[in-house]
């Protein structure tokens, strides 16, 4: 077998493995947040309309709105399209946290990062999610709440609204959900017969597919990073500052 064909085959197999590892619902995007208003040509009266197709999170929305004052923009309307209602529910949750003016900005940022990055959260954060879920039910059903003037859900069908309500109510701490078990099942399916050697698999990907392509400087904390923080090994929750909700 020629070496070129061998590496092409490896790349193809790696791409197939990566596509399976993404899962059913895409909860994070792969690109950095982009200011979508930077190259816009605004007018004084006509609102700007921006279509975002399947961003998987609200990074583009937050970056664009945080820099809106730089461009002296008129009103801006963002239209976000997603295939899965669970992802839309997560968009609304993160937007609700970002717009929760009752929390100090540092605490708000900490809670946002905890919800954005983790599979498991603190009990106090779980209670906070449950409270926000109840408020989002009012938004979807009666178009009331903190996001009533920010998020427009009128284009959703009634069936889609009912499904969103079911998602919000599933955030109740009383609803059983074995996140650790489900994640373990997914990781075992992803690694297959290499599950017991998953640390070595991730290390190989880091050495061959990351350092070679990006020429990233090797860190002395690499091994500790793989052992403690790699999402493909054993971490479902990272530590953030302790907050009171």
Tab-separated table of C-alpha atoms in Angstrom:
chain	number	residue	atom	x	y	z
A	1	UNK	CA	0.000	0.000	0.000
A	2	UNK	CA	1.353	3.397	-0.918
A	3	UNK	CA	2.035	5.769	1.936
A	4	UNK	CA	-0.180	8.459	0.393
A	5	UNK	CA	-3.086	6.041	0.121
A	6	UNK	CA	-2.495	4.868	3.678
A	7	UNK	CA	-2.694	8.385	5.125
A	8	UNK	CA	-5.694	9.199	2.944
A	9	UNK	CA	-7.437	6.096	4.306
A	10	UNK	CA	-6.563	7.142	7.876
A	11	UNK	CA	-7.967	10.608	7.277
A	12	UNK	CA	-11.168	9.122	5.876
A	13	UNK	CA	-11.567	6.788	8.839
A	14	UNK	CA	-10.839	9.640	11.247
A	15	UNK	CA	-13.482	11.799	9.573
A	16	UNK	CA	-16.038	8.984	9.879
A	17	UNK	CA	-15.160	8.546	13.545
A	18	UNK	CA	-15.440	12.279	14.197
A	19	UNK	CA	-18.857	12.443	12.533
A	20	UNK	CA	-20.132	9.646	14.795
A	21	UNK	CA	-18.641	11.353	17.842
A	22	UNK	CA	-20.630	14.523	17.199
A	23	UNK	CA	-23.818	12.880	18.380
A	24	UNK	CA	-27.413	13.613	17.446
A	25	UNK	CA	-27.613	17.197	18.702
A	26	UNK	CA	-24.849	19.707	18.026
A	27	UNK	CA	-24.523	21.831	21.170
A	28	UNK	CA	-21.286	23.641	20.323
A	29	UNK	CA	-19.907	25.238	17.181
A	30	UNK	CA	-16.393	24.704	15.870
A	31	UNK	CA	-15.639	28.253	14.710
A	32	UNK	CA	-14.841	31.291	16.884
A	33	UNK	CA	-17.542	33.851	17.537
A	34	UNK	CA	-17.857	36.270	14.600
A	35	UNK	CA	-19.083	39.854	14.542
A	36	UNK	CA	-21.725	39.513	11.853
A	37	UNK	CA	-22.364	43.277	11.799
A	38	UNK	CA	-18.784	44.260	11.035
A	39	UNK	CA	-19.234	44.371	7.257
A	40	UNK	CA	-22.887	45.347	7.209
A	41	UNK	CA	-24.040	48.429	5.297
A	42	UNK	CA	-26.600	49.952	7.646
A	43	UNK	CA	-29.171	52.618	6.920
A	44	UNK	CA	-30.647	54.980	9.442
A	45	UNK	CA	-34.184	53.635	9.282
A	46	UNK	CA	-34.191	50.082	7.895
A	47	UNK	CA	-33.498	47.362	10.482
A	48	UNK	CA	-30.720	44.927	9.704
A	49	UNK	CA	-31.775	41.289	9.362
A	50	UNK	CA	-29.206	38.555	9.883
A	51	UNK	CA	-29.867	34.870	9.215
A	52	UNK	CA	-27.797	32.369	11.234
A	53	UNK	CA	-28.239	28.767	10.121
A	54	UNK	CA	-27.470	26.024	12.659
A	55	UNK	CA	-24.846	27.849	14.737
A	56	UNK	CA	-25.225	25.248	17.550
A	57	UNK	CA	-24.830	27.974	20.200
A	58	UNK	CA	-25.247	31.739	20.552
A	59	UNK	CA	-21.593	32.785	20.194
A	60	UNK	CA	-22.158	34.815	17.004
A	61	UNK	CA	-25.177	36.516	18.532
A	62	UNK	CA	-23.325	37.529	21.695
A	63	UNK	CA	-20.233	38.770	19.855
A	64	UNK	CA	-22.278	40.756	17.344
A	65	UNK	CA	-24.512	42.414	19.934
A	66	UNK	CA	-21.644	43.168	22.319
A	67	UNK	CA	-19.884	45.078	19.514
A	68	UNK	CA	-22.968	46.705	18.074
A	69	UNK	CA	-22.132	50.089	19.583
A	70	UNK	CA	-18.912	50.194	17.531
A	71	UNK	CA	-20.816	50.385	14.262
A	72	UNK	CA	-23.631	52.830	15.131
A	73	UNK	CA	-26.221	50.326	14.009
A	74	UNK	CA	-30.003	50.628	13.645
A	75	UNK	CA	-32.180	47.907	15.196
A	76	UNK	CA	-30.904	44.419	14.398
A	77	UNK	CA	-33.022	41.287	13.960
A	78	UNK	CA	-31.300	37.916	14.186
A	79	UNK	CA	-33.111	34.896	12.755
A	80	UNK	CA	-31.644	31.637	14.087
A	81	UNK	CA	-32.542	28.366	12.387
A	82	UNK	CA	-31.940	24.997	14.067
A	83	UNK	CA	-33.182	21.513	13.258
A	84	UNK	CA	-33.480	20.314	16.851
A	85	UNK	CA	-35.766	21.956	19.398
A	86	UNK	CA	-33.421	20.892	22.211
A	87	UNK	CA	-30.762	23.153	20.724
A	88	UNK	CA	-33.223	26.038	20.492
A	89	UNK	CA	-34.110	25.478	24.139
A	90	UNK	CA	-30.424	25.701	25.037
A	91	UNK	CA	-30.104	28.911	23.004
A	92	UNK	CA	-32.948	30.445	24.994
A	93	UNK	CA	-31.462	29.244	28.286
A	94	UNK	CA	-28.041	30.770	27.577
A	95	UNK	CA	-29.656	33.970	26.343
A	96	UNK	CA	-31.776	34.078	29.497
A	97	UNK	CA	-28.630	33.814	31.627
A	98	UNK	CA	-26.865	36.521	29.615
A	99	UNK	CA	-29.860	38.829	30.089
A	100	UNK	CA	-30.405	38.084	33.791
A	101	UNK	CA	-29.606	41.576	35.078
A	102	UNK	CA	-30.297	40.554	38.683
A	103	UNK	CA	-26.940	38.732	38.758
A	104	UNK	CA	-23.674	40.702	38.879
A	105	UNK	CA	-21.772	40.473	35.626
A	106	UNK	CA	-18.955	38.329	37.063
A	107	UNK	CA	-21.401	35.874	38.588
A	108	UNK	CA	-23.454	35.872	35.407
A	109	UNK	CA	-20.381	35.064	33.318
A	110	UNK	CA	-19.421	32.269	35.714
A	111	UNK	CA	-22.873	30.685	35.541
A	112	UNK	CA	-22.912	31.078	31.754
A	113	UNK	CA	-19.604	29.224	31.441
A	114	UNK	CA	-20.769	26.509	33.811
A	115	UNK	CA	-23.887	25.882	31.737
A	116	UNK	CA	-22.095	26.231	28.417
A	117	UNK	CA	-19.206	23.853	29.092
A	118	UNK	CA	-20.435	21.199	31.508
A	119	UNK	CA	-22.477	18.050	31.424
A	120	UNK	CA	-22.950	18.096	35.201
A	121	UNK	CA	-23.583	21.272	37.191
A	122	UNK	CA	-23.805	22.239	40.843
A	123	UNK	CA	-27.056	21.664	42.700
A	124	UNK	CA	-27.576	25.407	43.094
A	125	UNK	CA	-27.088	25.834	39.362
A	126	UNK	CA	-29.592	23.052	38.746
A	127	UNK	CA	-32.161	24.926	40.813
A	128	UNK	CA	-31.340	28.063	38.838
A	129	UNK	CA	-31.868	26.199	35.551
A	130	UNK	CA	-35.224	24.935	36.821
A	131	UNK	CA	-36.313	28.480	37.655
A	132	UNK	CA	-35.242	29.780	34.266
A	133	UNK	CA	-37.027	26.864	32.625
A	134	UNK	CA	-40.283	27.920	34.282
A	135	UNK	CA	-39.795	31.457	32.999
A	136	UNK	CA	-39.110	30.156	29.501
A	137	UNK	CA	-42.368	28.193	29.610
A	138	UNK	CA	-44.152	31.525	30.114
A	139	UNK	CA	-42.197	32.972	27.193
A	140	UNK	CA	-43.171	30.173	24.830
A	141	UNK	CA	-46.802	29.918	25.953
A	142	UNK	CA	-47.742	33.518	26.808
A	143	UNK	CA	-44.779	35.496	25.364
A	144	UNK	CA	-44.042	36.957	28.795
A	145	UNK	CA	-40.889	37.171	30.880
A	146	UNK	CA	-37.438	38.714	30.709
A	147	UNK	CA	-36.927	37.672	27.107
A	148	UNK	CA	-40.321	38.827	25.866
A	149	UNK	CA	-38.814	41.936	24.281
A	150	UNK	CA	-35.688	40.121	23.090
A	151	UNK	CA	-36.735	36.748	21.661
A	152	UNK	CA	-39.654	36.358	19.255
A	153	UNK	CA	-41.100	32.844	19.203
A	154	UNK	CA	-44.248	33.701	17.249
A	155	UNK	CA	-42.984	31.846	14.160
A	156	UNK	CA	-42.993	28.518	16.022
A	157	UNK	CA	-45.874	26.161	15.449
A	158	UNK	CA	-48.017	25.123	18.392
A	159	UNK	CA	-46.672	21.588	18.180
A	160	UNK	CA	-43.121	22.939	18.363
A	161	UNK	CA	-44.045	25.116	21.333
A	162	UNK	CA	-45.456	22.100	23.145
A	163	UNK	CA	-42.233	20.203	22.510
A	164	UNK	CA	-40.197	23.143	23.818
A	165	UNK	CA	-42.315	23.215	26.961
A	166	UNK	CA	-41.590	19.518	27.465
A	167	UNK	CA	-37.865	20.261	27.204
A	168	UNK	CA	-38.079	23.091	29.742
A	169	UNK	CA	-40.057	20.956	32.185
A	170	UNK	CA	-37.499	18.159	31.863
A	171	UNK	CA	-35.014	20.492	33.591
A	172	UNK	CA	-36.872	19.943	36.857
A	173	UNK	CA	-34.498	18.287	39.383
A	174	UNK	CA	-37.246	15.770	40.114
A	175	UNK	CA	-37.097	14.417	36.557
A	176	UNK	CA	-34.624	11.487	36.488
A	177	UNK	CA	-31.787	11.811	33.994
A	178	UNK	CA	-28.664	9.668	34.151
A	179	UNK	CA	-26.203	11.996	32.412
A	180	UNK	CA	-23.152	10.055	33.605
A	181	UNK	CA	-24.507	6.727	32.415
A	182	UNK	CA	-25.612	8.059	29.036
A	183	UNK	CA	-22.262	9.739	28.489
A	184	UNK	CA	-20.399	6.578	29.443
A	185	UNK	CA	-22.509	4.615	26.962
A	186	UNK	CA	-21.717	7.119	24.211
A	187	UNK	CA	-17.984	7.160	24.973
A	188	UNK	CA	-17.840	3.356	24.960
A	189	UNK	CA	-19.626	3.269	21.607
A	190	UNK	CA	-17.232	5.887	20.239
A	191	UNK	CA	-14.003	4.166	21.289
A	192	UNK	CA	-15.246	0.609	20.794
A	193	UNK	CA	-12.555	-1.955	21.577
A	194	UNK	CA	-10.096	0.874	22.284
A	195	UNK	CA	-12.050	2.109	25.303
A	196	UNK	CA	-9.522	0.787	27.837
A	197	UNK	CA	-6.746	2.580	25.932
A	198	UNK	CA	-8.654	5.826	25.375
A	199	UNK	CA	-5.945	7.963	26.997
A	200	UNK	CA	-3.440	6.696	24.450
A	201	UNK	CA	-5.922	7.211	21.599
A	202	UNK	CA	-6.512	10.829	22.579
A	203	UNK	CA	-2.772	11.362	23.021
A	204	UNK	CA	-2.130	9.948	19.523
A	205	UNK	CA	-4.740	12.286	18.029
A	206	UNK	CA	-3.103	15.184	19.854
A	207	UNK	CA	0.398	14.304	18.612
A	208	UNK	CA	-0.467	13.430	15.020
A	209	UNK	CA	-3.563	15.421	14.123
A	210	UNK	CA	-3.145	18.527	16.265
A	211	UNK	CA	0.535	19.317	16.696
A	212	UNK	CA	1.555	18.385	13.145
A	213	UNK	CA	-1.220	20.394	11.515
A	214	UNK	CA	-1.104	23.468	13.750
A	215	UNK	CA	2.530	23.353	14.958
A	216	UNK	CA	1.230	23.902	18.460
A	217	UNK	CA	3.861	24.231	21.169
A	218	UNK	CA	3.887	21.175	23.399
A	219	UNK	CA	2.849	21.822	26.961
A	220	UNK	CA	4.315	20.129	30.015
A	221	UNK	CA	0.761	19.920	31.362
A	222	UNK	CA	-0.452	17.848	28.376
A	223	UNK	CA	-0.634	14.540	30.246
A	224	UNK	CA	-2.458	16.104	33.171
A	225	UNK	CA	-4.844	17.760	30.714
A	226	UNK	CA	-5.691	14.430	29.093
A	227	UNK	CA	-6.145	12.713	32.439
A	228	UNK	CA	-8.357	15.371	34.016
A	229	UNK	CA	-9.983	17.604	31.412
A	230	UNK	CA	-10.380	15.749	28.141
A	231	UNK	CA	-14.085	15.453	27.259
A	232	UNK	CA	-13.374	12.067	25.658
A	233	UNK	CA	-11.897	10.458	28.772
A	234	UNK	CA	-13.518	11.017	32.129
A	235	UNK	CA	-14.607	14.618	32.661
A	236	UNK	CA	-18.222	15.690	32.786
A	237	UNK	CA	-17.785	18.758	34.963
A	238	UNK	CA	-15.092	21.426	35.251
A	239	UNK	CA	-14.591	23.569	38.336
A	240	UNK	CA	-15.653	27.202	38.285
A	241	UNK	CA	-15.870	29.821	40.992
A	242	UNK	CA	-18.387	29.082	43.697
A	243	UNK	CA	-21.493	31.203	43.282
A	244	UNK	CA	-24.697	31.736	45.231
A	245	UNK	CA	-27.942	31.647	43.315
